[in-house]
Amino acid sequence: MRTVSWRPSAPLGPRCEHTPFDYGFLLRVMEETPWLGALNEYLSRRSYLAGFSLTQADVEVFSRLRGPPPCQYPHALRWYRHVATLRQELQATGKRVQPPWSPPPRTEVPKLYLYNSLTRTKEEFIPQNGRKVLWYCCGPTVYDASHMGHARSYISFDILRRILKNYFKYDVLYCMNITDIDDKIIKRARQNYLLEQYKEKKPSPTQILQDVLTARKPFLAKLAETTDPDKKQMLERLHVAVSTALEPLQGAVQGDAEGAVLEGHAQLLVEESKDLLSDWLDSQFGSQVTENSIFSTLPKYWEGEYHKDMAALNVLPPDVLTRVSEYVPEIVDFVKKIVENGYGYVSNGSVYFDTAKFDAGDKHSYAKLVPEAVGDQKALHEGEGDLSISADRLSEKRSPIDFALWKASKPGEPSWDSPWGKGRPGWHIECSAMAGSILGESMDIHGGGFDLRFPHHDNELAQSEAHFENDHWVRYFLHTGHLTIAGCKMSKSLKNFITIKDALAKHTARQLRLAFLMHSWKDTLDYSSNTMESAIQYEKFLNEFFLNVKDILRAPTDITGQFERWEEAEMELNRSFYNQKAAVHAALRDNIDTRTALEELRVLVSQSNAYIAGRKNAKLAPNRMLLQSIALYLTDLLKTFGAIEGAEPIGFPVGTNGQNLESTVMPYLKVLSDFREGVRKIAREQKVTEVLSLCDMVRDETLPELGVRLEDHEGLPTVVKLVDRETLLKEKEEKKKVRADSSYICQDRSMAKLAKMKIPPSEMFRSETDKYSTFDETGFPTHDADGKEISKGQTKKLRKLYEAQEKLYKEYLDSMQNGS
């Protein structure tokens, strides 16, 4: 190595005599013996024989030595002799040595900040182990179809995960659970099983009527005592639906209707009343359901549907997926350790967490996330589950705010062996045990929905820190905001949800993701037509830019012609490019603010569009390389966000099943476009309008049906763009509507003009009695409404209007005489 890389501003490393250091460190070691040892070790890795020449660093280090190093430092001694010889030669010949180097000033590296629910503020993100990030995310409880409320969390976390990994280059290990043992799953599985059994028995219409009336009594009692406005509204909707279905069957039974009529009304009632019936059947016969397989079939099916939904949304699968049913032994061991540490107690075969004992500890604190919610019995009961808040269960606890770690199974519930008897895990302990098994005693990030903060995540924190005896099980808690529909939180329990499949039937996965990207991940997002329309328009805005750039890049040029001279327009666009990149980076560092980032991208695209338009107006080709750089940057960033799939370097992919349709068909379309352009040129010169009409028909009617848009520009080559067929057909319909509206406007204007032409000039001012009071014999006004004589200037203006009307009226009379 001929020269030494010297970084005088480099940070100091550990002072170890056996580690090779750069010269910058050597200059800061004061003790002679460690310094000589480090120098010798460093020089053992450096070639200073062949072609060796002095550097400024060599001169400075040499000057510290009062003489040759001792023999126990052979590399330093050999180096010293070479430097001494070279210095003598330089002094004798008068050759110049390498001058000092001026290092650039040190600038602070911008930091990433994330909103941490543990402090309710943005905190600098500092992983516990270099760039390695351990991340656990609460996954779904799989007992029904995934809806857009779930998508809110999983798409948002997918965006954050991709940005941390692919933009900020962290090494992320992402672990997520599947909750397949839970009160909701147990209850839903039993209800589904009992309802199917009920249907298989084929009860008579009369029996169905009686059963529904019986099931309605506890339902009406529940409706009367419900105070939550959203739940009450949901129950009222259900009540209306059941009542509406009841009336026809009651009437048919009383009127002795035919069997087919009765059967039809009865089946409709069963369908509308399935929630009431299944609740009632569960209360009567739920304890008789004992087969464990009944409780595993339901979650297995819905887990499969969940994974399909995530794939359709382009959500990356987790690195590690844990299922509660596969971690029961680990959960039992986790609970045993909590009890051994003194923070859990056994009661009637169940194990509960002692919140008072935990909170009294010097290094522990209960409810770190939402301390103000401690004592909220409604939230605590929801956290325990519907099957775990009976009076006997609640009486087992030492304190109302204690929560279950292990639940003794009742009849009609699945069970597993444990030191405390047959039972099943509590909801909160599941995540703690699974996350602890994979990520250890402390993780960097824990994610979940906003409504999981209390009691679920607060209880997770408490029991995990009780198990590991620490106060930092989670460093950063990230909670995504709610997704609302018409201002109401989307929820399965409220039955106001839109399934992911239903959403994807209306909008693409990219459009849904763009809608999420256009809002802060931690704030409430309202899922509405306005929200989606904004995302659709943003997608269209980006796509048009990509299509324009790809058209510019397809223009033929030789290898040197790609590099055009930069003028002021290019310099200005490039300055904007770097400014917007810096603004995007600042936005992503600020709590991964994708909303601001997308607005900055909008500014960049608008500036690029203005540049392209300016060049085309001047009949000049835009700078290919600059626009390509901008398009590549935008594409790469959108890929990072998960909004673009595929390997195409620029823009949204066209085609399916991995086929690059654009590269396949574009050469043929270019040939067609060039041929059409040549035909149009000849047709214009020869004034063959029929051929021009045929060319327009190809552009406006034929090619849009194939997903191709041609854009003709006067004096410039035709632009060819591949756009999805549905978009082009929609544009075509909108153009027809505009043309129709224009024809109506033209017709209205023609009618108005005809009506005006029919007025004789002698009558045009006489009707304006609010302006004029006196007229001459031709109908021309001489005095205003107050009787004052009209001024000369005003008379001149009115005379022009009068003469114009004379001309119009003459045209009307002539047209009448000609019969037109």
mmCIF file of C-alpha atoms in Angstrom, residues 28 58 97 104 125 135 193 239 241 270 281 302 322 333 346 349 354 385 430 454 479 589 607 633 642 726 793:
data_model
loop_
_atom_site.group_PDB
_atom_site.id
_atom_site.type_symbol
_atom_site.label_atom_id
_atom_site.label_comp_id
_atom_site.label_asym_id
_atom_site.label_seq_id
_atom_site.Cartn_x
_atom_site.Cartn_y
_atom_site.Cartn_z
ATOM 1 C CA ARG A 28 -3.521 10.488 19.978
ATOM 2 C CA ASP A 58 4.551 9.182 7.860
ATOM 3 C CA VAL A 97 6.789 15.908 0.120
ATOM 4 C CA PRO A 104 -13.962 18.389 5.687
ATOM 5 C CA PHE A 125 -34.455 5.280 17.528
ATOM 6 C CA TRP A 135 -39.589 -6.596 16.307
ATOM 7 C CA TYR A 193 -71.062 -26.051 15.552
ATOM 8 C CA HIS A 239 -83.274 -6.243 16.135
ATOM 9 C CA ALA A 241 -83.675 -7.300 10.784
ATOM 10 C CA VAL A 270 -83.037 -18.556 10.561
ATOM 11 C CA LEU A 281 -77.982 -22.395 21.664
ATOM 12 C CA TRP A 302 -59.486 -18.318 8.934
ATOM 13 C CA THR A 322 -45.875 -18.263 16.108
ATOM 14 C CA ASP A 333 -43.091 -22.642 31.680
ATOM 15 C CA VAL A 346 -52.913 -20.015 41.973
ATOM 16 C CA GLY A 349 -56.975 -24.160 39.209
ATOM 17 C CA ASP A 354 -50.571 -10.112 41.226
ATOM 18 C CA GLY A 385 -62.818 -12.459 27.450
ATOM 19 C CA GLU A 430 -49.646 -15.828 24.844
ATOM 20 C CA PHE A 454 -54.693 -1.285 27.628
ATOM 21 C CA HIS A 479 -49.398 1.696 17.810
ATOM 22 C CA ARG A 589 -36.575 10.449 9.621
ATOM 23 C CA GLN A 607 -41.624 20.336 -11.417
ATOM 24 C CA TYR A 633 -35.596 7.451 -7.693
ATOM 25 C CA GLY A 642 -44.428 -1.625 -1.189
ATOM 26 C CA GLU A 726 -60.536 0.053 -17.634
ATOM 27 C CA GLY A 793 -69.916 58.959 -23.682
#
